[in-house]
Amino acid sequence: MELIAAWEAGTGAERERLAPALEAALETADPAGRYALAERLAELDDHRHAAATHLAAVLAAQRRALPAEHPDVLETRAALAHAERDPAAAEAVATDALRAAGPRHAATAHARLRLAQAHERRGDFAAARHLLRRAIPDAVRGIGPDHRRTAGLRLTLAEVYERDTIRYASLHRGALRAYRSLLGAQRQYHRTIESLERVHGPGAPIVLATLERLADLYERTGTLGVATAQYEAALQWHEMRHGPDAPETRAARDTLARVYLRGRHPERAVPLYEPVHHEHEPTESEPDEALDDLAEAHLAAGDEAAAQEVYERLFLLLAERDGPDAPETVRYLAEVAEAFDEAGARAVAVGWHERVVAALTRAEPRDEAALSLARGHLAAARDGAGRA
C-alpha cells in the first residue's frame, strides 16, 4: 500500500501531512489494511482516538475468528493499548505475548515497544531502559536488525538515553553516568541509521530525520565538530533529494549556519545565508529573521560593511511595511545599534543610535523616558568611538 510505504519512509512532519489520507483510507480498507493504517495513525496524538475506534473494531473481529493468543490478536491489543494510552493494557499484552509467542516474535517486540513507551510516558525511564535493553537483542535474533519493530525499539532506547544524559549531567557527580548514557544514545542512533539506510536508502526522509536527531544530540552535548559533520551530510542529502529551495533544505541550511555561528565559524555561515539576501521578502507574520541572521553572520565574520548593507535593506523593508517611525521599526534600529556596539564597531553604531534618537524625537506623543535612554546610548557610543 502506497500510503503505508510513504508513512514508513517519512519524517514526523510528513506523517502529519499524511494523516488525513490515512483516516480517509480507513473507511474502505480491508481488515488487514485497516489494522496497518490505524496502528500507524495511533502514533499521532491528534488522531489516536480515531485510530483507537478502528483498532477496537479490528480486535473484536479477530477475537471472533482467532484464538485469544494468536499473534495477530496480540499485535492489535498492543496497538490499541498504545492508542488509548493504557499502561495496564500494555503490561497485560506484553506478558501474554512473552508467554504465548516467545521473546523473539514480532508480536512480542511490538508489545514490549508499547510497554516501554508507556513506562516512558509515566516518567519511569529506568523501567523503560531495562525493558528495551532486553527486548532489542531478542528482536535482532528473532525478526532481524532491519525490521521496523527493531528500529522502533532502538529509537525509543535512544530517546531514553538522551533524557538520562541531560538528567545525569545536571546532577552532582553525574558526569560519568551522563557520558555513558550519551554513548548509549549514539550507539542506538548509529545502528538505527544503518538499518534504515539498508531498508529505505541513504537519502530517505526518515534516514535524514534520524541523522538530524543524532546531530542535535551531539550539538546539545557540546560535541560541535561531530554535530557539524552530521548537519553537513544532512544538508547535502536534502539538496540532492528535494532541491535547493525546498522547505526541508532551507531548514537544514539554517540549522547548519546556526551551528557554524555557535562554533565560531561565521565565514562558513555567510554563504548559507547569502541566498536569502536576494530572495527574502517580509510577510505580516514573519519577523525577517533570515536577513537578520545573514547580517549577524557578516558582523561575526568582521565584515562591517556587508552587515551594514543587509541591515539597511531590512530597515527599508520594515519601514515600508510598518512605517519608518513605527515602534517596531524603531525597536529594530535600536537592536542594530546594539549589535554594532557588541561587535566593537562603535563608529557604525553611532549612526544607528542617531537614527533611534531622531525617530523618537519625531514621535507623537513623545516618550521622554525612551528618548532619554536613547540619548544616553548615543553619548556612550560617541565616547567609545572617540576613544577607539
mmCIF file of C-alpha atoms in Angstrom:
data_model
loop_
_atom_site.group_PDB
_atom_site.id
_atom_site.type_symbol
_atom_site.label_atom_id
_atom_site.label_comp_id
_atom_site.label_asym_id
_atom_site.label_seq_id
_atom_site.Cartn_x
_atom_site.Cartn_y
_atom_site.Cartn_z
ATOM 1 C CA MET A 1 0.000 0.000 0.000
ATOM 2 C CA GLU A 2 1.463 3.322 -1.107
ATOM 3 C CA LEU A 3 0.247 5.211 1.968
ATOM 4 C CA ILE A 4 1.976 2.768 4.304
ATOM 5 C CA ALA A 5 5.208 2.950 2.312
ATOM 6 C CA ALA A 6 5.111 6.761 2.383
ATOM 7 C CA TRP A 7 4.466 6.689 6.119
ATOM 8 C CA GLU A 8 7.344 4.311 6.829
ATOM 9 C CA ALA A 9 9.781 6.442 4.851
ATOM 10 C CA GLY A 10 8.504 9.787 6.139
ATOM 11 C CA THR A 11 9.534 12.197 8.842
ATOM 12 C CA GLY A 12 7.246 13.368 11.626
ATOM 13 C CA ALA A 13 6.097 16.390 9.613
ATOM 14 C CA GLU A 14 5.423 14.264 6.553
ATOM 15 C CA ARG A 15 3.439 11.789 8.635
ATOM 16 C CA GLU A 16 1.290 14.622 9.969
ATOM 17 C CA ARG A 17 0.539 15.604 6.379
ATOM 18 C CA LEU A 18 -0.380 12.008 5.545
ATOM 19 C CA ALA A 19 -2.768 11.645 8.498
ATOM 20 C CA PRO A 20 -5.965 12.858 6.740
ATOM 21 C CA ALA A 21 -5.339 10.462 3.867
ATOM 22 C CA LEU A 22 -4.838 7.592 6.307
ATOM 23 C CA GLU A 23 -8.083 8.421 8.093
ATOM 24 C CA ALA A 24 -9.964 8.528 4.806
ATOM 25 C CA ALA A 25 -8.460 5.213 3.668
ATOM 26 C CA LEU A 26 -9.543 3.533 6.917
ATOM 27 C CA GLU A 27 -13.195 3.756 5.903
ATOM 28 C CA THR A 28 -12.776 1.451 2.890
ATOM 29 C CA ALA A 29 -9.782 -0.714 3.845
ATOM 30 C CA ASP A 30 -9.954 -4.472 4.316
ATOM 31 C CA PRO A 31 -9.286 -5.775 7.875
ATOM 32 C CA ALA A 32 -5.525 -6.163 7.368
ATOM 33 C CA GLY A 33 -5.225 -2.733 5.783
ATOM 34 C CA ARG A 34 -7.449 -1.221 8.451
ATOM 35 C CA TYR A 35 -5.151 -2.508 11.174
ATOM 36 C CA ALA A 36 -1.993 -1.314 9.357
ATOM 37 C CA LEU A 37 -3.404 2.170 8.810
ATOM 38 C CA ALA A 38 -4.867 2.572 12.308
ATOM 39 C CA GLU A 39 -1.745 1.301 14.049
ATOM 40 C CA ARG A 40 0.349 3.977 12.354
ATOM 41 C CA LEU A 41 -2.245 6.690 12.847
ATOM 42 C CA ALA A 42 -2.169 5.986 16.585
ATOM 43 C CA GLU A 43 1.368 7.421 16.656
ATOM 44 C CA LEU A 44 -0.100 10.914 16.266
ATOM 45 C CA ASP A 45 -1.714 12.373 19.383
ATOM 46 C CA ASP A 46 -4.321 14.323 17.430
ATOM 47 C CA HIS A 47 -5.523 11.196 15.608
ATOM 48 C CA ARG A 48 -5.101 8.434 18.174
ATOM 49 C CA HIS A 49 -8.760 8.456 19.280
ATOM 50 C CA ALA A 50 -9.916 7.823 15.712
ATOM 51 C CA ALA A 51 -7.265 5.117 15.403
ATOM 52 C CA ALA A 52 -8.457 3.508 18.643
ATOM 53 C CA THR A 53 -12.021 3.242 17.322
ATOM 54 C CA HIS A 54 -10.848 1.327 14.258
ATOM 55 C CA LEU A 55 -8.427 -0.846 16.216
ATOM 56 C CA ALA A 56 -11.169 -1.822 18.654
ATOM 57 C CA ALA A 57 -13.359 -2.919 15.731
ATOM 58 C CA VAL A 58 -10.497 -4.922 14.202
ATOM 59 C CA LEU A 59 -9.793 -6.572 17.561
ATOM 60 C CA ALA A 60 -13.438 -7.530 18.047
ATOM 61 C CA ALA A 61 -13.489 -9.213 14.621
ATOM 62 C CA GLN A 62 -10.199 -11.012 15.296
ATOM 63 C CA ARG A 63 -11.413 -12.365 18.627
ATOM 64 C CA ARG A 64 -14.432 -13.895 16.906
ATOM 65 C CA ALA A 65 -12.237 -15.686 14.372
ATOM 66 C CA LEU A 66 -8.910 -16.371 16.109
ATOM 67 C CA PRO A 67 -7.612 -17.839 19.372
ATOM 68 C CA ALA A 68 -7.076 -15.336 22.177
ATOM 69 C CA GLU A 69 -3.277 -15.624 21.999
ATOM 70 C CA HIS A 70 -2.898 -15.588 18.218
ATOM 71 C CA PRO A 71 -0.065 -13.210 17.174
ATOM 72 C CA ASP A 72 -2.471 -11.033 15.184
ATOM 73 C CA VAL A 73 -4.668 -10.587 18.253
ATOM 74 C CA LEU A 74 -1.638 -9.748 20.380
ATOM 75 C CA GLU A 75 -0.439 -7.189 17.824
ATOM 76 C CA THR A 76 -3.809 -5.474 17.736
ATOM 77 C CA ARG A 77 -4.109 -5.470 21.516
ATOM 78 C CA ALA A 78 -0.698 -3.792 21.764
ATOM 79 C CA ALA A 79 -1.651 -1.208 19.151
ATOM 80 C CA LEU A 80 -4.962 -0.485 20.891
ATOM 81 C CA ALA A 81 -3.273 -0.115 24.293
ATOM 82 C CA HIS A 82 -0.910 2.395 22.738
ATOM 83 C CA ALA A 83 -3.707 4.321 21.009
ATOM 84 C CA GLU A 84 -5.654 4.520 24.271
ATOM 85 C CA ARG A 85 -2.504 5.293 26.301
ATOM 86 C CA ASP A 86 -3.484 2.461 28.661
ATOM 87 C CA PRO A 87 -0.409 1.272 30.623
ATOM 88 C CA ALA A 88 -2.255 -1.599 32.322
ATOM 89 C CA ALA A 89 -3.381 -2.996 28.972
ATOM 90 C CA ALA A 90 0.149 -2.598 27.593
ATOM 91 C CA GLU A 91 1.533 -4.538 30.571
ATOM 92 C CA ALA A 92 -1.019 -7.323 30.126
ATOM 93 C CA VAL A 93 -0.413 -7.815 26.412
ATOM 94 C CA ALA A 94 3.377 -7.828 26.868
ATOM 95 C CA THR A 95 3.015 -10.574 29.488
ATOM 96 C CA ASP A 96 0.697 -12.605 27.245
ATOM 97 C CA ALA A 97 2.958 -12.183 24.206
ATOM 98 C CA LEU A 98 6.033 -13.407 26.055
ATOM 99 C CA ARG A 99 4.158 -16.471 27.266
ATOM 100 C CA ALA A 100 2.329 -17.318 24.042
ATOM 101 C CA ALA A 101 4.678 -16.206 21.242
ATOM 102 C CA GLY A 102 8.062 -16.146 22.963
ATOM 103 C CA PRO A 103 10.605 -13.329 23.292
ATOM 104 C CA ARG A 104 11.724 -13.320 19.654
ATOM 105 C CA HIS A 105 8.393 -12.970 17.873
ATOM 106 C CA ALA A 106 7.389 -9.750 16.088
ATOM 107 C CA ALA A 107 4.217 -9.531 18.188
ATOM 108 C CA THR A 108 6.311 -9.627 21.353
ATOM 109 C CA ALA A 109 8.670 -6.968 20.050
ATOM 110 C CA HIS A 110 5.638 -4.786 19.326
ATOM 111 C CA ALA A 111 4.121 -5.386 22.773
ATOM 112 C CA ARG A 112 7.418 -4.651 24.511
ATOM 113 C CA LEU A 113 7.857 -1.462 22.499
ATOM 114 C CA ARG A 114 4.414 -0.210 23.513
ATOM 115 C CA LEU A 115 5.017 -1.116 27.154
ATOM 116 C CA ALA A 116 8.362 0.720 27.133
ATOM 117 C CA GLN A 117 6.649 3.780 25.683
ATOM 118 C CA ALA A 118 4.017 3.542 28.429
ATOM 119 C CA HIS A 119 6.803 3.482 31.048
ATOM 120 C CA GLU A 120 8.387 6.479 29.334
ATOM 121 C CA ARG A 121 5.145 8.486 29.371
ATOM 122 C CA ARG A 122 4.841 7.859 33.118
ATOM 123 C CA GLY A 123 8.407 9.064 33.663
ATOM 124 C CA ASP A 124 9.710 5.628 34.660
ATOM 125 C CA PHE A 125 12.783 5.784 32.454
ATOM 126 C CA ALA A 126 14.655 3.114 34.403
ATOM 127 C CA ALA A 127 11.896 0.554 33.676
ATOM 128 C CA ALA A 128 11.758 1.594 30.017
ATOM 129 C CA ARG A 129 15.525 1.329 29.668
ATOM 130 C CA HIS A 130 15.676 -2.091 31.345
ATOM 131 C CA LEU A 131 12.871 -3.467 29.159
ATOM 132 C CA LEU A 132 14.334 -2.119 25.911
ATOM 133 C CA ARG A 133 17.828 -3.399 26.626
ATOM 134 C CA ARG A 134 16.384 -6.907 26.973
ATOM 135 C CA ALA A 135 13.990 -6.596 24.032
ATOM 136 C CA ILE A 136 16.446 -5.400 21.364
ATOM 137 C CA PRO A 137 18.744 -8.481 21.346
ATOM 138 C CA ASP A 138 15.662 -10.748 21.226
ATOM 139 C CA ALA A 139 14.252 -8.777 18.297
ATOM 140 C CA VAL A 140 17.554 -8.824 16.397
ATOM 141 C CA ARG A 141 17.783 -12.597 16.756
ATOM 142 C CA GLY A 142 14.111 -13.205 16.021
ATOM 143 C CA ILE A 143 12.956 -10.746 13.367
ATOM 144 C CA GLY A 144 16.279 -9.234 12.297
ATOM 145 C CA PRO A 145 18.098 -5.924 12.785
ATOM 146 C CA ASP A 146 16.238 -4.179 9.946
ATOM 147 C CA HIS A 147 12.663 -4.965 10.978
ATOM 148 C CA ARG A 148 10.627 -1.846 11.745
ATOM 149 C CA ARG A 149 9.866 -3.161 15.251
ATOM 150 C CA THR A 150 13.597 -3.457 15.944
ATOM 151 C CA ALA A 151 14.160 0.065 14.664
ATOM 152 C CA GLY A 152 11.328 1.296 16.878
ATOM 153 C CA LEU A 153 12.884 -0.342 19.925
ATOM 154 C CA ARG A 154 16.270 1.196 19.162
ATOM 155 C CA LEU A 155 14.903 4.715 18.643
ATOM 156 C CA THR A 156 12.916 4.536 21.853
ATOM 157 C CA LEU A 157 16.000 3.408 23.775
ATOM 158 C CA ALA A 158 17.996 6.253 22.199
ATOM 159 C CA GLU A 159 15.370 8.725 23.442
ATOM 160 C CA VAL A 160 15.558 7.269 26.959
ATOM 161 C CA TYR A 161 19.352 7.521 26.909
ATOM 162 C CA GLU A 162 19.055 11.141 25.735
ATOM 163 C CA ARG A 163 16.887 12.033 28.706
ATOM 164 C CA ASP A 164 19.291 10.212 31.015
ATOM 165 C CA THR A 165 22.218 12.175 29.545
ATOM 166 C CA ILE A 166 20.572 15.511 30.275
ATOM 167 C CA ARG A 167 19.296 14.412 33.689
ATOM 168 C CA TYR A 168 22.608 12.978 34.888
ATOM 169 C CA ALA A 169 24.591 15.944 33.561
ATOM 170 C CA SER A 170 22.630 18.212 35.909
ATOM 171 C CA LEU A 171 23.414 16.108 38.980
ATOM 172 C CA HIS A 172 26.402 16.429 41.269
ATOM 173 C CA ARG A 173 28.904 13.726 40.311
ATOM 174 C CA GLY A 174 26.683 12.659 37.430
ATOM 175 C CA ALA A 175 29.228 13.314 34.675
ATOM 176 C CA LEU A 176 30.281 9.678 34.247
ATOM 177 C CA ARG A 177 26.709 8.385 34.093
ATOM 178 C CA ALA A 178 25.803 11.172 31.655
ATOM 179 C CA TYR A 179 28.734 10.187 29.444
ATOM 180 C CA ARG A 180 27.721 6.517 29.475
ATOM 181 C CA SER A 181 24.142 7.448 28.563
ATOM 182 C CA LEU A 182 25.411 9.668 25.762
ATOM 183 C CA LEU A 183 27.423 6.781 24.335
ATOM 184 C CA GLY A 184 24.350 4.543 24.579
ATOM 185 C CA ALA A 185 22.195 7.030 22.678
ATOM 186 C CA GLN A 186 24.836 7.486 19.990
ATOM 187 C CA ARG A 187 25.190 3.734 19.550
ATOM 188 C CA GLN A 188 21.449 3.218 19.113
ATOM 189 C CA TYR A 189 21.133 6.111 16.668
ATOM 190 C CA HIS A 190 24.046 4.869 14.558
ATOM 191 C CA ARG A 191 22.669 1.341 14.389
ATOM 192 C CA THR A 192 19.188 2.607 13.535
ATOM 193 C CA ILE A 193 20.569 4.822 10.763
ATOM 194 C CA GLU A 194 22.491 1.885 9.290
ATOM 195 C CA SER A 195 19.332 -0.219 9.332
ATOM 196 C CA LEU A 196 17.126 2.494 7.845
ATOM 197 C CA GLU A 197 19.647 3.095 5.084
ATOM 198 C CA ARG A 198 19.540 -0.591 4.148
ATOM 199 C CA VAL A 199 15.729 -0.522 4.006
ATOM 200 C CA HIS A 200 14.946 2.926 2.587
ATOM 201 C CA GLY A 201 18.203 4.138 1.050
ATOM 202 C CA PRO A 202 20.700 6.637 2.467
ATOM 203 C CA GLY A 203 18.783 9.759 1.418
ATOM 204 C CA ALA A 204 15.291 8.768 2.581
ATOM 205 C CA PRO A 205 13.473 11.362 4.723
ATOM 206 C CA ILE A 206 13.314 9.072 7.748
ATOM 207 C CA VAL A 207 17.086 8.485 7.498
ATOM 208 C CA LEU A 208 17.743 12.211 7.317
ATOM 209 C CA ALA A 209 15.403 12.860 10.239
ATOM 210 C CA THR A 210 17.259 10.310 12.382
ATOM 211 C CA LEU A 211 20.624 11.684 11.257
ATOM 212 C CA GLU A 212 19.493 15.162 12.320
ATOM 213 C CA ARG A 213 18.312 13.839 15.692
ATOM 214 C CA LEU A 214 21.790 12.400 16.242
ATOM 215 C CA ALA A 215 23.374 15.691 15.186
ATOM 216 C CA ASP A 216 21.086 17.564 17.587
ATOM 217 C CA LEU A 217 22.209 15.260 20.398
ATOM 218 C CA TYR A 218 25.869 15.976 19.599
ATOM 219 C CA GLU A 219 25.163 19.715 19.477
ATOM 220 C CA ARG A 220 23.277 19.790 22.783
ATOM 221 C CA THR A 221 26.096 17.937 24.496
ATOM 222 C CA GLY A 222 28.724 20.330 23.140
ATOM 223 C CA THR A 223 30.318 18.000 20.567
ATOM 224 C CA LEU A 224 30.088 20.620 17.847
ATOM 225 C CA GLY A 225 32.663 19.121 15.479
ATOM 226 C CA VAL A 226 30.764 15.870 15.080
ATOM 227 C CA ALA A 227 27.400 17.675 15.042
ATOM 228 C CA THR A 228 28.621 19.922 12.243
ATOM 229 C CA ALA A 229 29.690 16.952 10.137
ATOM 230 C CA GLN A 230 26.291 15.312 10.623
ATOM 231 C CA TYR A 231 24.415 18.505 9.699
ATOM 232 C CA GLU A 232 26.630 18.969 6.633
ATOM 233 C CA ALA A 233 25.809 15.451 5.457
ATOM 234 C CA ALA A 234 22.090 16.024 6.061
ATOM 235 C CA LEU A 235 22.136 19.267 4.048
ATOM 236 C CA GLN A 236 23.821 17.550 1.099
ATOM 237 C CA TRP A 237 21.153 14.853 1.054
ATOM 238 C CA HIS A 238 18.341 17.402 1.317
ATOM 239 C CA GLU A 239 19.784 19.349 -1.619
ATOM 240 C CA MET A 240 20.015 16.220 -3.745
ATOM 241 C CA ARG A 241 16.638 14.838 -2.772
ATOM 242 C CA HIS A 242 14.479 17.973 -2.512
ATOM 243 C CA GLY A 243 16.405 20.675 -4.374
ATOM 244 C CA PRO A 244 17.994 23.875 -3.058
ATOM 245 C CA ASP A 245 14.761 25.791 -2.446
ATOM 246 C CA ALA A 246 12.613 23.153 -0.719
ATOM 247 C CA PRO A 247 11.473 23.908 2.855
ATOM 248 C CA GLU A 248 13.402 20.879 4.137
ATOM 249 C CA THR A 249 16.599 22.134 2.500
ATOM 250 C CA ARG A 250 16.147 25.663 3.784
ATOM 251 C CA ALA A 251 15.623 24.362 7.318
ATOM 252 C CA ALA A 252 18.734 22.174 7.101
ATOM 253 C CA ARG A 253 20.752 25.100 5.737
ATOM 254 C CA ASP A 254 19.587 27.366 8.555
ATOM 255 C CA THR A 255 20.448 24.745 11.184
ATOM 256 C CA LEU A 256 23.952 24.259 9.790
ATOM 257 C CA ALA A 257 24.530 28.021 9.646
ATOM 258 C CA ARG A 258 23.461 28.314 13.297
ATOM 259 C CA VAL A 259 25.951 25.621 14.279
ATOM 260 C CA TYR A 260 28.709 27.380 12.320
ATOM 261 C CA LEU A 261 27.975 30.591 14.217
ATOM 262 C CA ARG A 262 27.942 28.776 17.536
ATOM 263 C CA GLY A 263 31.234 27.088 16.648
ATOM 264 C CA ARG A 264 32.778 30.467 15.819
ATOM 265 C CA HIS A 265 32.954 29.883 12.062
ATOM 266 C CA PRO A 266 30.869 32.799 10.762
ATOM 267 C CA GLU A 267 32.728 32.775 7.446
ATOM 268 C CA ARG A 268 31.099 29.397 6.760
ATOM 269 C CA ALA A 269 27.666 30.622 7.818
ATOM 270 C CA VAL A 270 27.605 33.586 5.420
ATOM 271 C CA PRO A 271 27.328 31.535 2.177
ATOM 272 C CA LEU A 272 24.435 29.569 3.662
ATOM 273 C CA TYR A 273 22.505 32.749 4.454
ATOM 274 C CA GLU A 274 23.573 34.534 1.265
ATOM 275 C CA PRO A 275 20.699 33.295 -0.991
ATOM 276 C CA VAL A 276 18.248 34.888 1.447
ATOM 277 C CA HIS A 277 19.752 38.275 0.644
ATOM 278 C CA HIS A 278 18.307 38.040 -2.853
ATOM 279 C CA GLU A 279 15.131 36.059 -2.307
ATOM 280 C CA HIS A 280 13.631 37.071 1.003
ATOM 281 C CA GLU A 281 10.565 39.288 1.286
ATOM 282 C CA PRO A 282 8.871 40.121 4.587
ATOM 283 C CA THR A 283 5.398 38.948 5.478
ATOM 284 C CA GLU A 284 2.887 40.045 8.071
ATOM 285 C CA SER A 285 3.755 37.159 10.387
ATOM 286 C CA GLU A 286 7.463 36.640 9.742
ATOM 287 C CA PRO A 287 9.968 38.813 11.655
ATOM 288 C CA ASP A 288 12.530 38.683 8.828
ATOM 289 C CA GLU A 289 14.860 36.503 10.863
ATOM 290 C CA ALA A 290 16.668 35.135 7.812
ATOM 291 C CA LEU A 291 18.033 38.517 6.748
ATOM 292 C CA ASP A 292 18.914 39.318 10.335
ATOM 293 C CA ASP A 293 20.842 36.047 10.564
ATOM 294 C CA LEU A 294 22.782 36.959 7.411
ATOM 295 C CA ALA A 295 23.709 40.348 8.849
ATOM 296 C CA GLU A 296 24.755 38.719 12.130
ATOM 297 C CA ALA A 297 26.959 36.272 10.247
ATOM 298 C CA HIS A 298 28.653 39.119 8.334
ATOM 299 C CA LEU A 299 29.199 41.002 11.572
ATOM 300 C CA ALA A 300 30.613 37.957 13.335
ATOM 301 C CA ALA A 301 32.980 37.440 10.390
ATOM 302 C CA GLY A 302 34.217 41.014 10.791
ATOM 303 C CA ASP A 303 32.684 42.372 7.584
ATOM 304 C CA GLU A 304 31.012 45.506 8.949
ATOM 305 C CA ALA A 305 30.242 46.939 5.508
ATOM 306 C CA ALA A 306 28.372 43.805 4.399
ATOM 307 C CA ALA A 307 26.463 43.697 7.686
ATOM 308 C CA GLN A 308 25.552 47.361 7.318
ATOM 309 C CA GLU A 309 24.239 46.771 3.786
ATOM 310 C CA VAL A 310 21.982 43.893 4.890
ATOM 311 C CA TYR A 311 20.722 45.762 7.952
ATOM 312 C CA GLU A 312 19.907 48.739 5.722
ATOM 313 C CA ARG A 313 17.947 46.571 3.343
ATOM 314 C CA LEU A 314 15.986 45.050 6.188
ATOM 315 C CA PHE A 315 15.287 48.509 7.614
ATOM 316 C CA LEU A 316 13.833 49.632 4.283
ATOM 317 C CA LEU A 317 11.605 46.568 4.118
ATOM 318 C CA LEU A 318 10.362 47.086 7.672
ATOM 319 C CA ALA A 319 9.872 50.820 7.153
ATOM 320 C CA GLU A 320 7.809 50.135 4.046
ATOM 321 C CA ARG A 321 5.702 47.569 5.849
ATOM 322 C CA ASP A 322 5.253 49.198 9.269
ATOM 323 C CA GLY A 323 6.341 52.812 8.752
ATOM 324 C CA PRO A 324 9.749 54.424 9.406
ATOM 325 C CA ASP A 325 8.786 55.685 12.876
ATOM 326 C CA ALA A 326 6.629 52.764 13.961
ATOM 327 C CA PRO A 327 7.568 51.320 17.370
ATOM 328 C CA GLU A 328 8.590 48.008 15.753
ATOM 329 C CA THR A 329 10.896 49.792 13.291
ATOM 330 C CA VAL A 330 12.468 51.997 15.992
ATOM 331 C CA ARG A 331 12.989 48.917 18.141
ATOM 332 C CA TYR A 332 14.776 47.291 15.203
ATOM 333 C CA LEU A 333 17.047 50.360 14.799
ATOM 334 C CA ALA A 334 17.993 50.084 18.468
ATOM 335 C CA GLU A 335 18.742 46.362 18.111
ATOM 336 C CA VAL A 336 21.033 47.017 15.154
ATOM 337 C CA ALA A 337 22.835 49.768 17.066
ATOM 338 C CA GLU A 338 23.309 47.358 19.964
ATOM 339 C CA ALA A 339 24.621 44.648 17.610
ATOM 340 C CA PHE A 340 27.315 47.008 16.295
ATOM 341 C CA ASP A 341 28.104 48.094 19.863
ATOM 342 C CA GLU A 342 28.629 44.495 20.935
ATOM 343 C CA ALA A 343 30.815 43.839 17.890
ATOM 344 C CA GLY A 344 33.037 46.781 18.834
ATOM 345 C CA ALA A 345 32.054 48.747 15.726
ATOM 346 C CA ARG A 346 31.270 51.911 17.690
ATOM 347 C CA ALA A 347 31.668 54.303 14.761
ATOM 348 C CA VAL A 348 29.000 52.446 12.784
ATOM 349 C CA ALA A 349 26.820 52.096 15.891
ATOM 350 C CA VAL A 350 26.756 55.879 16.336
ATOM 351 C CA GLY A 351 24.809 56.331 13.089
ATOM 352 C CA TRP A 352 22.163 53.825 14.138
ATOM 353 C CA HIS A 353 21.848 55.372 17.602
ATOM 354 C CA GLU A 354 21.354 58.774 15.946
ATOM 355 C CA ARG A 355 18.503 57.351 13.873
ATOM 356 C CA VAL A 356 16.848 55.976 17.028
ATOM 357 C CA VAL A 357 17.062 59.402 18.706
ATOM 358 C CA ALA A 358 15.716 61.136 15.585
ATOM 359 C CA ALA A 359 12.759 58.748 15.312
ATOM 360 C CA LEU A 360 11.872 59.090 18.994
ATOM 361 C CA THR A 361 12.164 62.886 18.741
ATOM 362 C CA ARG A 362 9.633 62.911 15.889
ATOM 363 C CA ALA A 363 7.211 60.601 17.670
ATOM 364 C CA GLU A 364 3.845 61.940 18.812
ATOM 365 C CA PRO A 365 3.234 61.599 21.658
ATOM 366 C CA ARG A 366 6.874 61.672 22.648
ATOM 367 C CA ASP A 367 8.148 59.013 25.060
ATOM 368 C CA GLU A 368 10.531 61.088 27.143
ATOM 369 C CA ALA A 369 11.891 58.125 29.109
ATOM 370 C CA ALA A 370 12.735 56.186 25.941
ATOM 371 C CA LEU A 371 14.240 59.291 24.325
ATOM 372 C CA SER A 372 16.415 59.988 27.362
ATOM 373 C CA LEU A 373 17.663 56.388 27.350
ATOM 374 C CA ALA A 374 18.407 56.528 23.604
ATOM 375 C CA ARG A 375 20.378 59.764 24.042
ATOM 376 C CA GLY A 376 22.411 58.065 26.784
ATOM 377 C CA HIS A 377 23.235 55.173 24.460
ATOM 378 C CA LEU A 378 24.200 57.618 21.710
ATOM 379 C CA ALA A 379 26.516 59.526 24.042
ATOM 380 C CA ALA A 380 28.175 56.284 25.162
ATOM 381 C CA ALA A 381 28.647 55.161 21.547
ATOM 382 C CA ARG A 382 30.186 58.524 20.568
ATOM 383 C CA ASP A 383 32.506 58.366 23.551
ATOM 384 C CA GLY A 384 33.562 54.833 22.651
ATOM 385 C CA ALA A 385 34.098 55.767 19.009
ATOM 386 C CA GLY A 386 36.224 58.746 20.060
ATOM 387 C CA ARG A 387 38.473 56.543 22.194
ATOM 388 C CA ALA A 388 38.785 53.796 19.576
#
